[in-house]
Short mmCIF file of C-alpha atoms in Angstrom, two decimals:
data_model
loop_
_atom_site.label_atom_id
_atom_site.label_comp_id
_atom_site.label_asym_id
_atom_site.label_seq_id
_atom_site.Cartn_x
_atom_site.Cartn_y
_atom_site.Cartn_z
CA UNK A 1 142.22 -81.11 -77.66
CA UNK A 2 145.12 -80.35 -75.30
CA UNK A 3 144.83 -78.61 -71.84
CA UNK A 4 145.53 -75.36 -73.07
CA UNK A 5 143.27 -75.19 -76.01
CA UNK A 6 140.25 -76.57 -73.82
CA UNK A 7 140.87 -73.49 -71.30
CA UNK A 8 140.90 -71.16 -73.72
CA UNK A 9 137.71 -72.42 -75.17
CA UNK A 10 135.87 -72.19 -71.61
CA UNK A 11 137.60 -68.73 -71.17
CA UNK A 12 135.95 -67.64 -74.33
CA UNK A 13 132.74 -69.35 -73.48
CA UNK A 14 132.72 -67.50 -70.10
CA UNK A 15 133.49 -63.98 -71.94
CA UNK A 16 130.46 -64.84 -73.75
CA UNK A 17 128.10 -65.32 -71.04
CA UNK A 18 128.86 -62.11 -69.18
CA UNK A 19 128.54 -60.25 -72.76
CA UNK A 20 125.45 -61.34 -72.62
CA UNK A 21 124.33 -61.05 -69.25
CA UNK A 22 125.29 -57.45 -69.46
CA UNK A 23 123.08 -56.81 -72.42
CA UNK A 24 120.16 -58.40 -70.55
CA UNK A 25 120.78 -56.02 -67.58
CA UNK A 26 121.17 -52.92 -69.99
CA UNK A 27 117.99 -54.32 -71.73
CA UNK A 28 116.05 -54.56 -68.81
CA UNK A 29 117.37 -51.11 -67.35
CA UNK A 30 115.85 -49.41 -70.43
CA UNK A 31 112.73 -51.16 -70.69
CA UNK A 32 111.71 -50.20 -67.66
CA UNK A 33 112.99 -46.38 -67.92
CA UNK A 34 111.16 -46.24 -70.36
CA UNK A 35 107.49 -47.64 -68.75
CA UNK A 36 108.56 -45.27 -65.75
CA UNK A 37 108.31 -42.52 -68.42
CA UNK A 38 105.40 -43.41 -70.22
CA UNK A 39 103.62 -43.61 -66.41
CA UNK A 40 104.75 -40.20 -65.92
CA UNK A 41 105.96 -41.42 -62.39
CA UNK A 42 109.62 -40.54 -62.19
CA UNK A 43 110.02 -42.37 -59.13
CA UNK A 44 109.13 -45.78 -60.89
CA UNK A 45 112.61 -47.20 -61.43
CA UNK A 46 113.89 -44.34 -62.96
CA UNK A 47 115.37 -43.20 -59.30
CA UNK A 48 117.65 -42.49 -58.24
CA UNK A 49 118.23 -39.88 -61.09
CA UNK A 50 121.66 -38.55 -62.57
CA UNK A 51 121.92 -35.34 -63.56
CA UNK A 52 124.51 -34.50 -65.96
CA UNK A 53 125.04 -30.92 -65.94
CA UNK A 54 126.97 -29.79 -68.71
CA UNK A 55 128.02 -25.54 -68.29
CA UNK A 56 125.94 -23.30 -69.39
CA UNK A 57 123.30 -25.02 -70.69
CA UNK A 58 120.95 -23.88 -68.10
CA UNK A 59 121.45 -24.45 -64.00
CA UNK A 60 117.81 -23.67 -63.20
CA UNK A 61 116.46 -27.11 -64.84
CA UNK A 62 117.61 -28.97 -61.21
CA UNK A 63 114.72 -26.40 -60.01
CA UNK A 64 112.23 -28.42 -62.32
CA UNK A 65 113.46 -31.85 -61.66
CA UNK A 66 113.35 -31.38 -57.80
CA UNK A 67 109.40 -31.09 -58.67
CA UNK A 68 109.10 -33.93 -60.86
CA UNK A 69 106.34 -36.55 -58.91
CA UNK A 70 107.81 -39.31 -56.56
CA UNK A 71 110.89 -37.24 -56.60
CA UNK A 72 111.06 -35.04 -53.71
CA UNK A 73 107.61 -35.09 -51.74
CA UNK A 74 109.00 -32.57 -49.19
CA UNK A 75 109.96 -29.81 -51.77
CA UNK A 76 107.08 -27.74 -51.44
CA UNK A 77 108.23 -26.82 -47.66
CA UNK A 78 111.24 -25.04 -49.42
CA UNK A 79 111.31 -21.93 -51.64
CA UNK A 80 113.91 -22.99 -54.40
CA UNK A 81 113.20 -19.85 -56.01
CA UNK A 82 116.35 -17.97 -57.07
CA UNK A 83 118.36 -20.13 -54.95
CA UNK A 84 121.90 -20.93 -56.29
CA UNK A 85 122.63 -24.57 -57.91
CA UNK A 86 125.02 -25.31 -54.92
CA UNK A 87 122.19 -24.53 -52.12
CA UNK A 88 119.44 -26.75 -54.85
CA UNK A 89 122.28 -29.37 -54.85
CA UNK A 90 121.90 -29.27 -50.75
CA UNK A 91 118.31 -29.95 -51.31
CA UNK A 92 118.58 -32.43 -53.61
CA UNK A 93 121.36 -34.32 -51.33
CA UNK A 94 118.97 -33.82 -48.16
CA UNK A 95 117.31 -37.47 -47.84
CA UNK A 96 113.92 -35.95 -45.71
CA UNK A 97 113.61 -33.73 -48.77
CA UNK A 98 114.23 -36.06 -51.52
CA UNK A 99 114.74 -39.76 -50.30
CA UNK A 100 117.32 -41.86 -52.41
CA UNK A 101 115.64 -39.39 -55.17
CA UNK A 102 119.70 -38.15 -57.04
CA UNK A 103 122.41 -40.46 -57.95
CA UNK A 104 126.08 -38.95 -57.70
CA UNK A 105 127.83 -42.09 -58.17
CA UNK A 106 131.94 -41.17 -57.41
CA UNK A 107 131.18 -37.44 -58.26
CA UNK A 108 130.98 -35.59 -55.69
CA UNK A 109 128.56 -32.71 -57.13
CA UNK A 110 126.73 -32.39 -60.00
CA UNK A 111 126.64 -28.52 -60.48
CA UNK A 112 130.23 -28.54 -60.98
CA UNK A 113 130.27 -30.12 -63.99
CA UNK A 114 132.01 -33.43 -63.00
CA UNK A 115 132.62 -36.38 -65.29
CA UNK A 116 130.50 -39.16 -65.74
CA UNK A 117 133.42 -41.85 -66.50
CA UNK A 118 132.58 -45.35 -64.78
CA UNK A 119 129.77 -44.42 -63.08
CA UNK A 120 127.35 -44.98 -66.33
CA UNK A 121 127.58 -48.60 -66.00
CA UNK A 122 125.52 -48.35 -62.93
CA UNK A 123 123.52 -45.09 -63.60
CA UNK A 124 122.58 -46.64 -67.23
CA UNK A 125 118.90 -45.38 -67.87
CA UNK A 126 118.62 -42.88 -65.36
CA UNK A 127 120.44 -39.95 -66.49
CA UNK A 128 118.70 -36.66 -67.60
CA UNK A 129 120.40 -34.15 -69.23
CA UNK A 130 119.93 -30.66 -71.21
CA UNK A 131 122.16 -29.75 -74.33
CA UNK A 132 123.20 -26.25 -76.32
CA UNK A 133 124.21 -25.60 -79.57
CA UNK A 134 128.33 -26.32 -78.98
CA UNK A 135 129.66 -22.66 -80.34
CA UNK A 136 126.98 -20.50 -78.57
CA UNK A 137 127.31 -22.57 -75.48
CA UNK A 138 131.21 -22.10 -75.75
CA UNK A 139 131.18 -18.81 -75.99
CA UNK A 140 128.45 -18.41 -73.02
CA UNK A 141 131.25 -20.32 -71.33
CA UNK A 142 133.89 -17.73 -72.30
CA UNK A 143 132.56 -14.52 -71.58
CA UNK A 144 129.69 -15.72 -68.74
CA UNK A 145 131.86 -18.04 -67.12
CA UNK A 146 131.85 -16.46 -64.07
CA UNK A 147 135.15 -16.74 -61.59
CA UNK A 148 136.13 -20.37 -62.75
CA UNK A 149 137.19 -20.13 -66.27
CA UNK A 150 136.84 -17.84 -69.46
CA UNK A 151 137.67 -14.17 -69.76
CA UNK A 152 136.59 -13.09 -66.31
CA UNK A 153 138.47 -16.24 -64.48
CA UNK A 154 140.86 -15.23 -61.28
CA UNK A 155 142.72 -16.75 -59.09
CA UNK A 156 142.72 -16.37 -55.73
CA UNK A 157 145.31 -17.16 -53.15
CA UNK A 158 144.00 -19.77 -50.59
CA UNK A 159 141.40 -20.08 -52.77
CA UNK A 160 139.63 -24.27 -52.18
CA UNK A 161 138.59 -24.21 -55.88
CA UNK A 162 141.62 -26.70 -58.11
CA UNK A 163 139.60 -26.46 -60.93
CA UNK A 164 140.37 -22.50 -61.45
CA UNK A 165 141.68 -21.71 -65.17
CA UNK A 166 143.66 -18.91 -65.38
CA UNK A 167 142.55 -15.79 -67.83
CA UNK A 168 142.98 -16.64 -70.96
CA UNK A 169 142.46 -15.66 -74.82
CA UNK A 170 139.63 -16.80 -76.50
CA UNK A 171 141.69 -19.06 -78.93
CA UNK A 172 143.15 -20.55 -75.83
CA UNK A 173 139.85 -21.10 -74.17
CA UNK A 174 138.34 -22.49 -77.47
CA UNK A 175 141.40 -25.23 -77.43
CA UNK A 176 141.18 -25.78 -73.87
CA UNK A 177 137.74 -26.70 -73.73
CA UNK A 178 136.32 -27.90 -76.80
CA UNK A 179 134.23 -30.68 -76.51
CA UNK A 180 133.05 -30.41 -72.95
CA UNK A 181 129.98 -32.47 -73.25
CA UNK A 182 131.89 -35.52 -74.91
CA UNK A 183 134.77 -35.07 -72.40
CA UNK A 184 131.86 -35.19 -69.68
CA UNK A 185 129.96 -37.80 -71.01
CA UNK A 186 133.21 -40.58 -71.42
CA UNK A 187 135.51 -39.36 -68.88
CA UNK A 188 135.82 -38.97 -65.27
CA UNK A 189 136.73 -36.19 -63.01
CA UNK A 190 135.91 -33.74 -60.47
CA UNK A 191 136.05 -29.63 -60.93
CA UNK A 192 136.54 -29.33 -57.46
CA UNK A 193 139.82 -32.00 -57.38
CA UNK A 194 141.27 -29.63 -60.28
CA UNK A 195 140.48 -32.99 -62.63
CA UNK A 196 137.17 -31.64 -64.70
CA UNK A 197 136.73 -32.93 -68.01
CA UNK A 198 135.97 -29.76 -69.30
CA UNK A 199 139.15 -28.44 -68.72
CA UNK A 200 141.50 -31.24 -69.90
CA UNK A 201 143.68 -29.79 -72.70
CA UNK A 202 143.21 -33.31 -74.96
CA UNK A 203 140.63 -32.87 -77.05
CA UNK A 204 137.97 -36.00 -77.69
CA UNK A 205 138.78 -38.66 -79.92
CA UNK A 206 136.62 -40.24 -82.79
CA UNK A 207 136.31 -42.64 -80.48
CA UNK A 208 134.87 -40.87 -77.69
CA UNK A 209 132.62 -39.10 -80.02
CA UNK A 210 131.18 -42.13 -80.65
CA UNK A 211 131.17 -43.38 -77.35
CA UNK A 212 129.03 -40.07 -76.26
CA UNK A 213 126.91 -40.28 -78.59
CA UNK A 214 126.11 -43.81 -77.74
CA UNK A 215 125.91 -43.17 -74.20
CA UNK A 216 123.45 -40.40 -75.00
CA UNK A 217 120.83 -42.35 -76.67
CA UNK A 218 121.17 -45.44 -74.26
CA UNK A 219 122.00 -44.04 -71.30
CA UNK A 220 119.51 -40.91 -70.58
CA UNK A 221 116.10 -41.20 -70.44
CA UNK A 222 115.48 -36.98 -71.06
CA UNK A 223 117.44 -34.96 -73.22
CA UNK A 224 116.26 -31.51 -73.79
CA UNK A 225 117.72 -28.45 -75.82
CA UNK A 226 118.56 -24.85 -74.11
CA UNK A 227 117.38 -23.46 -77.44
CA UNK A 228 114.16 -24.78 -76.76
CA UNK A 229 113.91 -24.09 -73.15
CA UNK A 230 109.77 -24.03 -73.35
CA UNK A 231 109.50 -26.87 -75.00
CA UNK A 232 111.91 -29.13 -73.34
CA UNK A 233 110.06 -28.25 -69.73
CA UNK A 234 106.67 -28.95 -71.51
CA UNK A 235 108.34 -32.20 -72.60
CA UNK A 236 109.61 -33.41 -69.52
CA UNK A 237 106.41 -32.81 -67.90
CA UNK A 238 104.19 -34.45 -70.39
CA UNK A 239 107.14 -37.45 -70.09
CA UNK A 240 106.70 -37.39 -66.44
CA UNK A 241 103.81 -35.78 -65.34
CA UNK A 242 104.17 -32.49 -62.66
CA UNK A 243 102.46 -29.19 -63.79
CA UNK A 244 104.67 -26.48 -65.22
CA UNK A 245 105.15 -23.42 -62.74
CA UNK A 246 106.65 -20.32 -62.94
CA UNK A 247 110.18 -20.89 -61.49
CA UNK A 248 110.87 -22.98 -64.66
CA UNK A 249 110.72 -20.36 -66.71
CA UNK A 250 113.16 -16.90 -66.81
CA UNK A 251 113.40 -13.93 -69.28
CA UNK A 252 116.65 -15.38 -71.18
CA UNK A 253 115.31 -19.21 -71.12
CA UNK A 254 112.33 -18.29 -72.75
CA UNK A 255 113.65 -15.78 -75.33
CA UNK A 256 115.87 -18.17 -77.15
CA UNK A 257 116.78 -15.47 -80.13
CA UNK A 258 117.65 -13.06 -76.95
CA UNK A 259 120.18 -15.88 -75.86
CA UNK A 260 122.53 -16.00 -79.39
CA UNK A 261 125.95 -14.38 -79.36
CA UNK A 262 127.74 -13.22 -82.41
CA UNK A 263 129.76 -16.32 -83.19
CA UNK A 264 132.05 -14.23 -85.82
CA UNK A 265 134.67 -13.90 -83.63
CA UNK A 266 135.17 -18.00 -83.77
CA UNK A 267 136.08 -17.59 -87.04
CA UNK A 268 136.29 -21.50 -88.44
CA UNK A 269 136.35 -22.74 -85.19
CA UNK A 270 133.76 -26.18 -84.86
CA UNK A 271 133.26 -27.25 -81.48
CA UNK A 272 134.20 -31.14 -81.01
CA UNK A 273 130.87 -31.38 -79.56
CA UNK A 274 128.64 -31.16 -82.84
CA UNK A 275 128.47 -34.51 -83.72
CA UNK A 276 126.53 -35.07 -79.85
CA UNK A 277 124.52 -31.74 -80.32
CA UNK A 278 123.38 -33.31 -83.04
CA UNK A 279 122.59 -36.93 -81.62
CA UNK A 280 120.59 -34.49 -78.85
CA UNK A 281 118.84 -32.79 -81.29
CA UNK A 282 117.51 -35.94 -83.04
CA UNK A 283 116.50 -37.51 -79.59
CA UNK A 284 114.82 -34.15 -78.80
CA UNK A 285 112.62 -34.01 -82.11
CA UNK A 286 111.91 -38.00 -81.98
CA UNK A 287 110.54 -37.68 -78.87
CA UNK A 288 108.35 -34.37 -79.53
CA UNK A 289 106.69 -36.82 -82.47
CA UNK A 290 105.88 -39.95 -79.99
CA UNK A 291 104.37 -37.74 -77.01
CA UNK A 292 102.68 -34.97 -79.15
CA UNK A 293 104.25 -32.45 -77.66
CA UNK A 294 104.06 -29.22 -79.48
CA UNK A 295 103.66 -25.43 -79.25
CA UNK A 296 100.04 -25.87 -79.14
CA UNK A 297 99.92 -28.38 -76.95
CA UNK A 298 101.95 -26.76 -74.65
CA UNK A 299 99.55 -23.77 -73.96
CA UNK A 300 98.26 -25.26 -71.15
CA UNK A 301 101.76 -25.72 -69.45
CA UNK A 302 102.72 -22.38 -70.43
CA UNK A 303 99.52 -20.77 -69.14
CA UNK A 304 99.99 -22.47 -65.99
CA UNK A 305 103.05 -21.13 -65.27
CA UNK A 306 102.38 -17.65 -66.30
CA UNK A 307 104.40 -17.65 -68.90
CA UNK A 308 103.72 -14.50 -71.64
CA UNK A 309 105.26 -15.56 -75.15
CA UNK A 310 105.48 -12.72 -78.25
#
């Protein structure tokens, strides 16, 4: 065996060996998210907690997370109710509130929908995350989207915001911004920096669909569904203990057939983000079936938080 050869071997050997030293750490990382779950003490190693908010798929579930046990043991000295995501965000930041509680990795905020690119490898098993069906969430997008993108978006002069899209038709929106969830969940970027994944006119590859959906099932220890807004609090709560309380719950989270747009005017359109909707969906469901969590059960969370269903 000549020099060269030998190298190559040890180089190979060595490639090896950190292969597998990863998968021990990944291992390990979900192990124990998943014994901090089944404790229902969210601040057994499942801190500091990453919050992937993807638009419009429901701002007010930081409100329930900054009450989740171990989390934030100060909360209760602050009203969070009807406070903007920006000002929760604050709160969440605020170390006396919530100590080494969030995990922002390179991003700079959370509630603006910035990518979570290389900072998975060290977030791996703490993420938490909610998901909407991709067309209805879309369109929420489009004609909810508030100042920043869609229909309604402006422009301001002077304005600090990069991100800004300007007005645009809905086929132009619908190309823009397809796949937003895959985008955010294998690519980084900040809104604020005019860089948000959301926004970036490539749309995902097979590749990154993949790559999402794999990240999705390894990487987050709650997924929940907008659609199911009751039942995804109920969940997390039964996953990690806390009582439900009335701030979780709002007129258009809890009346999911109130929330559906007419999604004719997509015409064949498919969102690149089915394929992970439906990776979220099955995660939802499986783990409805291994903590019993159903609309009967619930009753008691419901009840608690005051919460009047039809």
């Amino acid at each position: 065996m000549n020099f060269i050869s030998f190298l190559s071997m040890v180089t190979l050997l060595l490639r090896i060996v950190s292969l597998e030293c990863v998968l021990q750490t990944t291992r390990g990382r979900r192990a124990r998210a998943r014994a901090a779950a089944s404790s229902g003490d969210v601040s057994q190693s499942v801190k500091p907690l990453l919050y992937l908010h993807i638009p419009k798929t429901g701002s007010g579930f930081l409100r329930s997370l900054l009450h989740l046990p171990g989390l934030c043991p100060s909360i209760e000295q602050v009203d969070i109710v009807g406070y903007s995501p920006a000002l929760l965000e604050q709160w969440a930041r605020n170390q006396s509130i919530c100590p080494h509680a969030f995990a922002f990795g390179a991003r700079k905020f959370f509630w603006q929908h910035d990518g979570l690119g290389s900072d998975y490898a060290d977030l791996l098993g703490h993420g938490m995350i909610m998901m909407r069906q991709p067309e209805q969430r879309i369109l929420s997008d489009y004609h909810n989207g508030g100042f920043l993108h869609g229909e309604h978006a402006v422009s301001r002069p002077g304005n600090s915001l990069k991100g800004l899209l300007p007005p645009m038709a809905l086929p132009d929106f619908l190309r823009r911004t397809s796949g937003c969830a895959v985008k955010m969940l294998t690519r980084g970027g900040e809104a604020l920096e005019g860089t948000s994944p959301c926004t970036m006119p490539q749309p995902p590859s097979a590749a990154e669909v993949s790559l999402a959906k794999q990240r999705l099932r390894e990487g987050f220890v709650f997924v929940g569904l907008t659609e199911e807004w009751n039942l995804s609090v109920c969940l997390l709560h039964t996953m990690f203990g806390g009582s439900c309380q009335a701030f979780e719950f709002n007129k258009e989270h809890s009346n999911p057939t109130g929330m559906m747009r007419n999604d004719t005017e997509l015409g064949s359109f498919r969102d690149h983000d089915g394929p992970v909707y439906e990776e979220a969906r099955e995660i939802f469901h499986t783990n409805l079936r291994k903590y019993g969590v159903t609309s009967e059960s619930c009753k008691s969370c419901w009840s608690a938080a005051g919460l009047v269903l039809e």
